[in-house]
Amino acid sequence: MDLLENMTDNLSAILVIFGGTGDLTHRKLIPALYNLVIDKLLPKNFSIVAVGRRNKTEEEYKSDMYRSLQEHSRNKVDERHWRKLASMLHYYQFDFTDLKGYEGLKNFLDTLDKEANTGGNRVFYLAVAPEHFETIVHGLHISNMTKKHGSWSRLIIEKPFGKDLKTARKLNNKLLEVFDENSIYRIDHYLGKEMIQNIMVLRFCNSIFESIWNNKFIDNVQISLTEKLGVGNRSGYYEHSGAIRDMVQSHIIQILSLVAMEPPINLKTDSIRTEKQKVIEAIEDITPGFLKNNVVFGQYGKGYIDGIPVPGYREEPKVPADSNTETFVALKLHINNFRWAGTPFYIRTGKRMGSGSAEIVIQFKDLPNILYFKDKEIQDPNLLVLRIQPNIGVFFQFNTKDFTTYDGIVPTKMDTSHFSAKQGNTPEAYERLIYDILRGDATLFPRWDEVEAAWSFADRIIQYRENKISQFPNYDAGSMGPVAAFELLARDGRKWWNI
Ligand code: BG6
């Protein structure tokens, strides 16, 4: 595909990045844009305006970005592609909390439009702390930057989208005063990962999977996103977030909805989003009584990761010594519809765990306890593992004769996955997401009603946790989480698969 050459004028645009000197821009956005240049996936007429408060010349800004690229780009930086990117890149200095400054930005963009032939189309990327989202959108509104006859404006908003249902609704209403729903792109970088996009392909392109993808054949589903990393320098944010807001409300619910959704009537954005939303709505009502037995919270204490000593969460910089924030959560839930009633979904996520991976395990039901199952006491169920990262691909376990013995039976492991360094929180997911936004394809972005349903689910867990006294820390860094998380499955005669 050669979109630099082939994109129509209507895809021409100026990408305005608020937070142009911030971490996200350095580590993810500029490397993603650079690789889109290499792959010729940017529109022919395209400019990038990085907005920042810092006093810098455009040349200084470009030098900073060049250095970041060398550190974070998946492709080696070569002069030819860098020059192409640099020719599109501009730095505009202003303090976005000062509403008077927006008029100047508008004039700057209008002038650039003429030079770069970008047709008045705008993509506004809010790569800033969430407390600034509403201010910036208001500034864009009062300066008339979002509505221009014959052109379009889109808004990209990073997570967290609110900190509970109430704040998310308030934020959404503010955004809707200025942008319509179809122009709002809420980033969940997990949806940019190859294997997450592959869930629908595997399910809906393979009769062998789709025909048994239900409660008659599936014993349980496990979604496990574990990290070796701790909170790093993000404790200011994480302390008020915790694992439920940070991972469950967004990434895990999105994965769950793709695993459990009904086949959409077609592959159009809204058909897919509607089916995903229905799954989130169908999660059983999780009352405090239910949560008492079905959720486990954890916080890491000190320990060892790959043999290296690491501090506990409460000893991390800027974390209060009595912090009650959860860095781990495990939960059992049910989806109350005809396809899934009775099949539990176990979800688990945590920081500073012994292994860092993202996987979906589908455990199939055992056959009746007769024939081989009775005589040979077969222990190993059929497992289908969708490996998201660091390995990417599909693993399947099935039973077969042990050819080294007379009549033994052994599980065989068929593994199509391979290690892929690009599947972590890397710029690659952003490449796909930015590319889709420029084309106006919102399929990989949660629609508001999905976010709303995810918050009403997460809120009930958050409220329960806030009223609960936890004995933290309750797992060592480098372990696989609190003992209670293992008991959660053991009570049901199951275990977490880690294969
Ligand atoms: C982010 C969370 O959304 O996802 C982080 O805020 C987390 O806390 C990260 O570390 C995990 O992403 P990935 O792609 O590295 O699994």
Short mmCIF file of C-alpha atoms and ligand atoms in Angstrom, two decimals:
data_model
loop_
_atom_site.label_atom_id
_atom_site.label_comp_id
_atom_site.label_asym_id
_atom_site.label_seq_id
_atom_site.Cartn_x
_atom_site.Cartn_y
_atom_site.Cartn_z
CA MET A 1 0.00 0.00 0.00
CA ASP A 2 1.40 3.38 -0.87
CA LEU A 3 -0.82 5.83 0.86
CA LEU A 4 1.61 8.71 0.74
CA GLU A 5 1.04 8.61 -2.98
CA ASN A 6 -2.53 7.41 -3.08
CA MET A 7 -4.45 9.03 -0.26
CA THR A 8 -7.10 11.41 -1.43
CA ASP A 9 -7.20 15.06 -0.42
CA ASN A 10 -9.90 14.37 2.10
CA LEU A 11 -7.34 12.46 4.13
CA SER A 12 -5.00 15.43 4.23
CA ALA A 13 -4.75 16.80 7.75
CA ILE A 14 -2.82 18.61 10.42
CA LEU A 15 -2.18 16.51 13.51
CA VAL A 16 -2.00 18.79 16.54
CA ILE A 17 -0.39 17.14 19.56
CA PHE A 18 -1.10 18.77 22.90
CA GLY A 19 1.67 17.55 25.16
CA GLY A 20 4.19 17.80 22.37
CA THR A 21 7.15 17.75 24.76
CA GLY A 22 5.72 15.02 26.98
CA ASP A 23 6.73 11.45 27.54
CA LEU A 24 4.07 9.88 25.33
CA THR A 25 5.08 12.04 22.37
CA HIS A 26 8.77 11.21 22.83
CA ARG A 27 8.38 7.50 23.37
CA LYS A 28 5.36 6.53 21.30
CA LEU A 29 3.88 9.14 19.00
CA ILE A 30 6.94 10.44 17.18
CA PRO A 31 8.41 6.93 16.74
CA ALA A 32 4.99 5.75 15.48
CA LEU A 33 4.79 8.65 13.02
CA TYR A 34 8.35 8.02 11.86
CA ASN A 35 7.54 4.39 11.09
CA LEU A 36 4.37 5.43 9.29
CA VAL A 37 6.59 7.62 7.10
CA ILE A 38 8.78 4.62 6.31
CA ASP A 39 5.75 2.48 5.50
CA LYS A 40 4.31 5.32 3.39
CA LEU A 41 1.09 5.27 5.38
CA LEU A 42 0.71 8.98 6.03
CA PRO A 43 -1.41 11.24 3.83
CA LYS A 44 0.31 13.10 1.05
CA ASN A 45 -0.51 16.47 2.54
CA PHE A 46 0.18 16.13 6.22
CA SER A 47 1.65 18.29 8.97
CA ILE A 48 2.29 17.72 12.64
CA VAL A 49 2.11 20.58 15.11
CA ALA A 50 3.49 19.76 18.54
CA VAL A 51 2.12 22.13 21.15
CA GLY A 52 4.19 22.60 24.28
CA ARG A 53 4.68 25.08 27.07
CA ARG A 54 8.46 24.97 26.92
CA ASN A 55 10.39 27.71 25.28
CA LYS A 56 12.10 26.04 22.32
CA THR A 57 12.88 26.87 18.77
CA GLU A 58 11.56 24.55 16.10
CA GLU A 59 15.11 23.37 15.43
CA GLU A 60 15.66 22.54 19.11
CA TYR A 61 12.39 20.63 19.16
CA LYS A 62 13.34 18.63 16.11
CA SER A 63 16.73 17.76 17.63
CA ASP A 64 14.97 16.49 20.77
CA MET A 65 12.68 14.33 18.68
CA TYR A 66 15.55 13.01 16.63
CA ARG A 67 17.24 11.83 19.83
CA SER A 68 14.01 10.19 21.04
CA LEU A 69 13.60 8.41 17.76
CA GLN A 70 17.05 6.92 18.01
CA GLU A 71 16.11 5.53 21.38
CA HIS A 72 12.55 4.34 20.71
CA SER A 73 12.02 3.67 17.02
CA ARG A 74 11.66 0.03 15.96
CA ASN A 75 13.35 0.90 12.67
CA LYS A 76 16.83 2.32 12.61
CA VAL A 77 16.68 6.06 11.97
CA ASP A 78 17.91 6.98 8.54
CA GLU A 79 18.41 10.49 7.24
CA ARG A 80 16.08 10.23 4.29
CA HIS A 81 13.01 9.26 6.34
CA TRP A 82 13.91 11.56 9.19
CA ARG A 83 14.11 14.52 6.78
CA LYS A 84 10.66 13.64 5.47
CA LEU A 85 9.23 13.55 9.00
CA ALA A 86 11.13 16.68 10.05
CA SER A 87 9.70 18.56 7.06
CA MET A 88 6.19 17.90 8.40
CA LEU A 89 7.01 18.71 12.00
CA HIS A 90 6.38 22.08 13.68
CA TYR A 91 6.64 23.29 17.22
CA TYR A 92 4.12 25.78 18.57
CA GLN A 93 4.75 27.16 22.01
CA PHE A 94 1.85 28.14 24.21
CA ASP A 95 0.33 27.34 27.56
CA PHE A 96 -2.85 25.45 26.80
CA THR A 97 -4.37 26.39 30.16
CA ASP A 98 -4.43 29.99 28.94
CA LEU A 99 -7.61 30.30 26.87
CA LYS A 100 -6.40 33.51 25.26
CA GLY A 101 -3.67 31.58 23.42
CA TYR A 102 -5.97 29.45 21.28
CA GLU A 103 -6.67 32.20 18.79
CA GLY A 104 -2.94 32.31 17.97
CA LEU A 105 -2.84 28.56 17.45
CA LYS A 106 -5.85 28.80 15.14
CA ASN A 107 -4.13 31.40 13.00
CA PHE A 108 -0.96 29.31 12.92
CA LEU A 109 -2.92 26.26 11.70
CA ASP A 110 -4.83 28.28 9.12
CA THR A 111 -1.58 29.60 7.66
CA LEU A 112 -0.06 26.14 7.67
CA ASP A 113 -3.15 24.83 5.87
CA LYS A 114 -2.36 27.05 2.93
CA GLU A 115 1.31 26.07 2.81
CA ALA A 116 0.76 22.35 3.29
CA ASN A 117 -2.53 22.07 1.44
CA THR A 118 -4.15 20.23 4.34
CA GLY A 119 -7.69 21.32 3.55
CA GLY A 120 -8.70 22.51 7.02
CA ASN A 121 -8.81 18.95 8.40
CA ARG A 122 -7.61 18.59 11.98
CA VAL A 123 -6.75 15.79 14.36
CA PHE A 124 -6.31 16.99 17.93
CA TYR A 125 -4.34 14.56 20.08
CA LEU A 126 -4.63 15.15 23.83
CA ALA A 127 -1.38 13.60 25.06
CA VAL A 128 -1.66 15.46 28.36
CA ALA A 129 -2.71 14.69 31.94
CA PRO A 130 -6.48 14.01 32.12
CA GLU A 131 -7.18 17.13 34.20
CA HIS A 132 -6.44 19.19 31.07
CA PHE A 133 -8.80 17.37 28.68
CA GLU A 134 -11.82 19.61 29.26
CA THR A 135 -9.81 22.85 29.23
CA ILE A 136 -8.24 22.07 25.89
CA VAL A 137 -11.50 21.02 24.27
CA HIS A 138 -13.10 24.21 25.57
CA GLY A 139 -10.22 26.26 24.15
CA LEU A 140 -10.62 24.58 20.76
CA HIS A 141 -14.33 25.32 20.89
CA ILE A 142 -14.24 29.00 21.79
CA SER A 143 -11.62 29.72 19.18
CA ASN A 144 -13.75 28.01 16.54
CA MET A 145 -11.01 25.55 15.69
CA THR A 146 -13.19 22.48 15.32
CA LYS A 147 -15.89 23.50 12.88
CA LYS A 148 -14.95 24.54 9.41
CA HIS A 149 -17.14 24.20 6.38
CA GLY A 150 -16.12 21.30 4.14
CA SER A 151 -13.50 19.86 6.47
CA TRP A 152 -13.41 17.54 9.46
CA SER A 153 -11.99 17.57 13.00
CA ARG A 154 -11.21 14.56 15.15
CA LEU A 155 -10.25 14.25 18.78
CA ILE A 156 -7.91 11.62 20.21
CA ILE A 157 -8.11 11.16 23.91
CA GLU A 158 -5.74 9.06 26.00
CA LYS A 159 -6.79 7.00 28.95
CA PRO A 160 -7.87 7.31 31.71
CA PHE A 161 -11.25 8.39 30.39
CA GLY A 162 -12.61 9.59 33.75
CA LYS A 163 -11.89 7.99 37.08
CA ASP A 164 -15.35 6.53 37.60
CA LEU A 165 -18.69 6.49 35.82
CA LYS A 166 -19.66 9.93 37.07
CA THR A 167 -16.49 11.71 35.96
CA ALA A 168 -16.41 9.78 32.68
CA ARG A 169 -19.98 10.90 31.91
CA LYS A 170 -19.14 14.48 32.76
CA LEU A 171 -16.07 14.40 30.53
CA ASN A 172 -18.00 12.77 27.71
CA ASN A 173 -20.76 15.38 27.87
CA LYS A 174 -18.15 18.12 27.64
CA LEU A 175 -16.55 16.48 24.60
CA LEU A 176 -19.95 16.03 22.93
CA GLU A 177 -20.59 19.76 23.19
CA VAL A 178 -17.77 20.18 20.68
CA PHE A 179 -17.21 16.88 18.83
CA ASP A 180 -19.75 14.29 17.77
CA GLU A 181 -19.31 10.71 18.94
CA ASN A 182 -17.99 9.57 15.56
CA SER A 183 -15.15 12.07 15.78
CA ILE A 184 -13.95 11.02 19.23
CA TYR A 185 -11.23 8.36 19.31
CA ARG A 186 -10.67 6.98 22.82
CA ILE A 187 -7.31 5.24 22.88
CA ASP A 188 -6.96 1.78 24.34
CA HIS A 189 -3.54 0.78 23.09
CA TYR A 190 -4.32 -2.93 23.59
CA LEU A 191 -6.68 -2.74 20.61
CA GLY A 192 -3.69 -1.76 18.47
CA LYS A 193 -1.95 -5.05 19.25
CA GLU A 194 -1.89 -7.64 16.48
CA MET A 195 -3.11 -10.53 18.57
CA ILE A 196 -6.06 -8.60 19.95
CA GLN A 197 -7.15 -7.84 16.40
CA ASN A 198 -6.60 -11.51 15.65
CA ILE A 199 -9.24 -12.63 18.18
CA MET A 200 -12.06 -11.88 15.77
CA VAL A 201 -10.18 -13.41 12.86
CA LEU A 202 -9.52 -16.65 14.73
CA ARG A 203 -13.09 -16.89 15.92
CA PHE A 204 -14.91 -15.91 12.78
CA CYS A 205 -12.62 -17.37 10.10
CA ASN A 206 -12.32 -20.87 11.55
CA SER A 207 -15.28 -23.22 11.76
CA ILE A 208 -13.32 -25.41 14.15
CA PHE A 209 -13.27 -22.65 16.77
CA GLU A 210 -16.54 -20.85 16.26
CA SER A 211 -18.69 -23.96 16.36
CA ILE A 212 -17.47 -24.85 19.85
CA TRP A 213 -17.10 -21.30 21.19
CA ASN A 214 -19.76 -21.53 23.89
CA ASN A 215 -20.76 -22.88 27.29
CA LYS A 216 -21.45 -26.38 25.93
CA PHE A 217 -17.79 -26.94 25.12
CA ILE A 218 -15.80 -24.38 27.06
CA ASP A 219 -15.16 -25.05 30.73
CA ASN A 220 -13.69 -21.65 31.56
CA VAL A 221 -11.87 -18.69 30.06
CA GLN A 222 -8.85 -17.02 31.66
CA ILE A 223 -7.59 -13.57 30.76
CA SER A 224 -4.27 -12.85 32.38
CA LEU A 225 -2.24 -9.65 31.94
CA THR A 226 0.79 -9.80 34.19
CA GLU A 227 3.77 -7.47 34.30
CA LYS A 228 7.21 -7.71 35.80
CA LEU A 229 7.43 -3.93 35.95
CA GLY A 230 6.40 -1.96 39.02
CA VAL A 231 4.86 1.50 38.98
CA GLY A 232 8.13 3.13 37.99
CA ASN A 233 7.84 6.91 37.97
CA ARG A 234 4.05 6.87 37.55
CA SER A 235 3.10 6.52 41.20
CA GLY A 236 1.42 9.95 41.21
CA TYR A 237 -1.12 8.61 38.75
CA TYR A 238 -1.18 4.99 39.88
CA GLU A 239 -1.77 5.73 43.55
CA HIS A 240 -5.20 7.15 42.64
CA SER A 241 -5.88 4.57 40.02
CA GLY A 242 -4.88 1.07 41.05
CA ALA A 243 -5.17 -2.06 38.94
CA ILE A 244 -8.95 -1.99 38.48
CA ARG A 245 -9.03 1.43 36.85
CA ASP A 246 -5.66 1.05 35.16
CA MET A 247 -6.11 -2.37 33.55
CA VAL A 248 -9.52 -3.95 34.23
CA GLN A 249 -11.86 -1.12 33.23
CA SER A 250 -10.02 -0.67 29.96
CA HIS A 251 -7.78 -3.39 28.53
CA ILE A 252 -9.29 -6.44 30.23
CA ILE A 253 -12.90 -5.49 29.54
CA GLN A 254 -12.04 -4.80 25.91
CA ILE A 255 -10.39 -8.22 25.56
CA LEU A 256 -13.30 -9.90 27.32
CA SER A 257 -15.77 -8.30 24.95
CA LEU A 258 -13.85 -9.52 21.88
CA VAL A 259 -13.55 -13.05 23.25
CA ALA A 260 -17.22 -13.31 24.20
CA MET A 261 -19.06 -11.23 21.58
CA GLU A 262 -21.59 -12.64 19.13
CA PRO A 263 -20.62 -12.53 15.46
CA PRO A 264 -21.45 -9.04 14.21
CA ILE A 265 -23.84 -8.75 11.26
CA ASN A 266 -20.99 -7.27 9.19
CA LEU A 267 -17.52 -5.87 9.74
CA LYS A 268 -18.61 -2.24 9.98
CA THR A 269 -17.37 -0.29 12.97
CA ASP A 270 -20.72 0.10 14.65
CA SER A 271 -21.79 -3.50 14.14
CA ILE A 272 -18.65 -4.67 15.93
CA ARG A 273 -18.90 -2.10 18.70
CA THR A 274 -22.54 -2.98 19.30
CA GLU A 275 -21.73 -6.65 19.87
CA LYS A 276 -18.86 -5.76 22.19
CA GLN A 277 -21.06 -3.44 24.17
CA LYS A 278 -23.71 -6.15 24.60
CA VAL A 279 -21.17 -8.44 26.26
CA ILE A 280 -20.17 -5.80 28.80
CA GLU A 281 -23.84 -5.16 29.56
CA ALA A 282 -24.39 -8.88 30.03
CA ILE A 283 -21.80 -9.27 32.80
CA GLU A 284 -23.73 -10.54 35.80
CA ASP A 285 -24.63 -8.10 38.49
CA ILE A 286 -21.65 -8.12 40.79
CA THR A 287 -23.06 -7.33 44.20
CA PRO A 288 -20.90 -6.95 47.32
CA GLY A 289 -22.14 -10.41 48.35
CA PHE A 290 -20.84 -11.88 45.11
CA LEU A 291 -17.55 -9.99 45.30
CA LYS A 292 -16.87 -11.23 48.82
CA ASN A 293 -16.09 -14.68 47.41
CA ASN A 294 -15.01 -13.84 43.89
CA VAL A 295 -12.50 -11.02 43.94
CA VAL A 296 -8.95 -10.87 45.28
CA PHE A 297 -6.93 -7.68 45.65
CA GLY A 298 -3.21 -7.56 46.13
CA GLN A 299 -0.31 -5.19 46.59
CA TYR A 300 3.30 -6.19 46.06
CA GLY A 301 5.86 -6.22 48.82
CA LYS A 302 9.56 -6.30 48.20
CA GLY A 303 11.05 -9.25 46.40
CA TYR A 304 13.16 -10.31 43.45
CA ILE A 305 12.50 -9.93 39.75
CA ASP A 306 14.83 -12.05 37.65
CA GLY A 307 17.13 -12.33 40.64
CA ILE A 308 17.36 -8.58 41.22
CA PRO A 309 15.98 -7.14 44.48
CA VAL A 310 13.12 -4.66 44.03
CA PRO A 311 11.22 -2.56 46.59
CA GLY A 312 7.63 -3.10 47.63
CA TYR A 313 4.92 -0.79 46.30
CA ARG A 314 4.83 1.21 49.55
CA GLU A 315 8.56 1.88 49.24
CA GLU A 316 8.30 3.19 45.68
CA PRO A 317 9.04 6.94 45.29
CA LYS A 318 6.10 9.17 46.34
CA VAL A 319 3.91 6.26 47.47
CA PRO A 320 2.53 6.73 51.03
CA ALA A 321 3.87 4.16 53.49
CA ASP A 322 0.31 3.06 54.31
CA SER A 323 -1.02 3.05 50.74
CA ASN A 324 -4.07 0.88 50.20
CA THR A 325 -3.86 0.94 46.40
CA GLU A 326 -4.17 -2.47 44.73
CA THR A 327 -1.46 -3.48 42.28
CA PHE A 328 -3.12 -6.83 41.61
CA VAL A 329 -6.67 -7.99 41.08
CA ALA A 330 -8.17 -11.37 40.26
CA LEU A 331 -11.86 -11.82 39.63
CA LYS A 332 -14.33 -14.47 38.58
CA LEU A 333 -17.33 -13.34 36.60
CA HIS A 334 -20.14 -14.69 34.46
CA ILE A 335 -21.68 -13.41 31.29
CA ASN A 336 -25.39 -13.91 31.48
CA ASN A 337 -26.44 -14.77 27.99
CA PHE A 338 -27.30 -17.99 26.14
CA ARG A 339 -23.77 -18.47 24.82
CA TRP A 340 -21.95 -18.12 28.12
CA ALA A 341 -24.24 -18.76 31.10
CA GLY A 342 -22.46 -21.17 33.43
CA THR A 343 -18.96 -20.72 31.99
CA PRO A 344 -16.79 -18.70 34.37
CA PHE A 345 -14.37 -16.06 33.12
CA TYR A 346 -11.37 -15.58 35.39
CA ILE A 347 -9.40 -12.39 34.97
CA ARG A 348 -6.11 -11.49 36.56
CA THR A 349 -3.72 -8.59 36.31
CA GLY A 350 -0.83 -7.45 38.43
CA LYS A 351 2.42 -5.57 38.59
CA ARG A 352 5.78 -6.95 39.71
CA MET A 353 4.77 -10.51 38.98
CA GLY A 354 7.13 -13.42 38.42
CA SER A 355 6.36 -13.51 34.72
CA GLY A 356 5.20 -10.78 32.40
CA SER A 357 2.77 -11.83 29.73
CA ALA A 358 -0.66 -11.26 28.28
CA GLU A 359 -2.64 -14.39 27.42
CA ILE A 360 -6.15 -15.65 26.94
CA VAL A 361 -6.66 -19.29 27.86
CA ILE A 362 -9.70 -21.19 26.64
CA GLN A 363 -10.05 -24.41 28.58
CA PHE A 364 -12.36 -26.95 26.94
CA LYS A 365 -14.57 -29.34 28.86
CA ASP A 366 -13.37 -32.85 29.53
CA LEU A 367 -15.00 -35.74 27.75
CA PRO A 368 -17.19 -38.05 29.87
CA ASN A 369 -15.30 -40.07 32.41
CA ILE A 370 -15.32 -43.27 30.39
CA LEU A 371 -12.93 -45.00 27.97
CA TYR A 372 -9.48 -43.39 28.17
CA PHE A 373 -10.58 -40.79 30.65
CA LYS A 374 -11.53 -43.50 33.10
CA ASP A 375 -8.79 -46.02 32.42
CA LYS A 376 -5.86 -43.67 31.97
CA GLU A 377 -7.03 -40.87 34.26
CA ILE A 378 -6.30 -38.18 31.69
CA GLN A 379 -5.43 -34.98 33.53
CA ASP A 380 -4.83 -32.56 30.73
CA PRO A 381 -7.75 -30.75 29.12
CA ASN A 382 -7.72 -29.28 25.63
CA LEU A 383 -6.41 -25.76 25.89
CA LEU A 384 -6.35 -23.02 23.32
CA VAL A 385 -4.06 -20.19 24.34
CA LEU A 386 -4.05 -16.89 22.49
CA ARG A 387 -0.66 -15.44 23.25
CA ILE A 388 -0.69 -11.66 23.03
CA GLN A 389 2.78 -10.84 24.39
CA PRO A 390 5.71 -11.24 24.67
CA ASN A 391 5.03 -14.32 22.53
CA ILE A 392 2.49 -13.79 19.81
CA GLY A 393 0.47 -16.57 18.24
CA VAL A 394 -1.68 -19.53 19.12
CA PHE A 395 -0.96 -22.51 21.32
CA PHE A 396 -3.10 -25.63 21.32
CA GLN A 397 -2.88 -28.60 23.66
CA PHE A 398 -4.46 -31.96 22.85
CA ASN A 399 -4.00 -35.56 23.94
CA THR A 400 -2.23 -38.13 21.85
CA LYS A 401 -0.67 -41.56 22.21
CA ASP A 402 2.74 -41.60 23.82
CA PHE A 403 4.79 -43.27 21.12
CA THR A 404 7.58 -44.11 23.54
CA THR A 405 5.34 -46.38 25.62
CA TYR A 406 2.95 -49.24 24.97
CA ASP A 407 -0.31 -47.45 25.75
CA GLY A 408 0.48 -44.17 27.47
CA ILE A 409 -1.33 -40.95 26.65
CA VAL A 410 0.38 -37.56 26.73
CA PRO A 411 -0.62 -33.97 26.05
CA THR A 412 0.85 -32.63 22.83
CA LYS A 413 1.58 -28.95 22.56
CA MET A 414 1.18 -27.31 19.20
CA ASP A 415 2.61 -23.83 19.41
CA THR A 416 2.56 -21.38 16.51
CA SER A 417 3.71 -18.48 18.67
CA HIS A 418 7.03 -16.71 18.52
CA PHE A 419 8.73 -14.11 20.64
CA SER A 420 7.99 -10.60 19.44
CA ALA A 421 9.68 -7.64 21.06
CA LYS A 422 7.15 -5.28 19.46
CA GLN A 423 4.12 -6.46 21.41
CA GLY A 424 4.67 -4.66 24.72
CA ASN A 425 3.65 -1.09 25.34
CA THR A 426 5.62 -0.05 22.27
CA PRO A 427 5.00 2.54 19.54
CA GLU A 428 3.78 -0.17 17.17
CA ALA A 429 0.24 -0.21 18.54
CA TYR A 430 0.15 3.55 18.05
CA GLU A 431 1.17 3.20 14.42
CA ARG A 432 -1.93 1.20 13.67
CA LEU A 433 -4.17 3.44 15.77
CA ILE A 434 -2.92 6.73 14.28
CA TYR A 435 -3.20 5.28 10.79
CA ASP A 436 -6.83 4.27 11.47
CA ILE A 437 -7.71 7.69 12.87
CA LEU A 438 -6.37 9.42 9.79
CA ARG A 439 -8.55 7.13 7.66
CA GLY A 440 -11.54 7.77 9.93
CA ASP A 441 -11.83 4.12 10.97
CA ALA A 442 -12.96 3.92 14.61
CA THR A 443 -13.28 0.13 14.88
CA LEU A 444 -10.31 -0.17 17.22
CA PHE A 445 -11.57 2.52 19.58
CA PRO A 446 -14.18 1.91 22.26
CA ARG A 447 -17.48 3.70 21.67
CA TRP A 448 -18.90 5.72 24.53
CA ASP A 449 -21.53 3.14 25.52
CA GLU A 450 -18.76 0.51 25.84
CA VAL A 451 -16.77 2.82 28.09
CA GLU A 452 -19.89 3.65 30.08
CA ALA A 453 -20.77 -0.03 30.60
CA ALA A 454 -17.15 -0.79 31.54
CA TRP A 455 -17.19 1.95 34.16
CA SER A 456 -20.44 0.83 35.72
CA PHE A 457 -18.88 -2.64 36.03
CA ALA A 458 -15.57 -1.33 37.41
CA ASP A 459 -17.26 1.12 39.77
CA ARG A 460 -18.94 -1.69 41.67
CA ILE A 461 -15.59 -3.37 42.27
CA ILE A 462 -13.93 -0.08 43.21
CA GLN A 463 -16.68 0.76 45.72
CA TYR A 464 -16.42 -2.68 47.25
CA ARG A 465 -12.66 -2.34 47.58
CA GLU A 466 -12.86 1.10 49.11
CA ASN A 467 -15.01 -0.28 51.92
CA LYS A 468 -12.75 -3.22 52.53
CA ILE A 469 -9.71 -3.25 54.79
CA SER A 470 -6.93 -5.08 53.02
CA GLN A 471 -3.86 -6.58 54.64
CA PHE A 472 -1.29 -5.18 52.24
CA PRO A 473 1.31 -6.03 51.05
CA ASN A 474 0.11 -9.56 50.42
CA TYR A 475 2.34 -10.85 47.63
CA ASP A 476 6.07 -10.71 47.08
CA ALA A 477 7.43 -9.02 44.00
CA GLY A 478 8.42 -11.85 41.66
CA SER A 479 5.60 -14.18 42.77
CA MET A 480 2.39 -14.82 40.83
CA GLY A 481 0.18 -12.85 43.19
CA PRO A 482 -1.60 -13.48 46.50
CA VAL A 483 -2.35 -17.03 47.60
CA ALA A 484 -6.06 -16.15 47.63
CA ALA A 485 -5.94 -15.73 43.83
CA PHE A 486 -4.95 -19.39 43.52
CA GLU A 487 -7.61 -20.40 46.00
CA LEU A 488 -10.21 -18.57 43.92
CA LEU A 489 -9.79 -21.16 41.16
CA ALA A 490 -8.88 -24.10 43.39
CA ARG A 491 -12.30 -23.79 45.06
CA ASP A 492 -13.83 -24.49 41.65
CA GLY A 493 -11.45 -27.40 41.02
CA ARG A 494 -9.45 -25.32 38.52
CA LYS A 495 -6.07 -23.61 38.27
CA TRP A 496 -4.46 -20.71 36.45
CA TRP A 497 -2.75 -22.00 33.35
CA ASN A 498 0.70 -20.66 32.79
CA ILE A 499 2.07 -22.68 29.91
C1 BG6 B 1 -1.21 0.96 30.48
C2 BG6 B 1 -1.22 1.03 31.96
O1 BG6 B 1 -2.45 1.30 29.96
O2 BG6 B 1 -0.88 -0.37 30.09
C3 BG6 B 1 0.13 0.61 32.54
O3 BG6 B 1 -1.52 2.36 32.37
C4 BG6 B 1 0.52 -0.75 32.02
O4 BG6 B 1 0.11 0.62 33.95
C5 BG6 B 1 0.41 -0.80 30.52
O5 BG6 B 1 1.86 -0.99 32.42
C6 BG6 B 1 0.61 -2.21 30.02
O6 BG6 B 1 0.68 -2.18 28.63
P1 BG6 B 1 1.51 -3.28 27.83
O7 BG6 B 1 1.21 -2.98 26.41
O8 BG6 B 1 2.95 -3.10 28.19
O9 BG6 B 1 0.99 -4.60 28.29
#
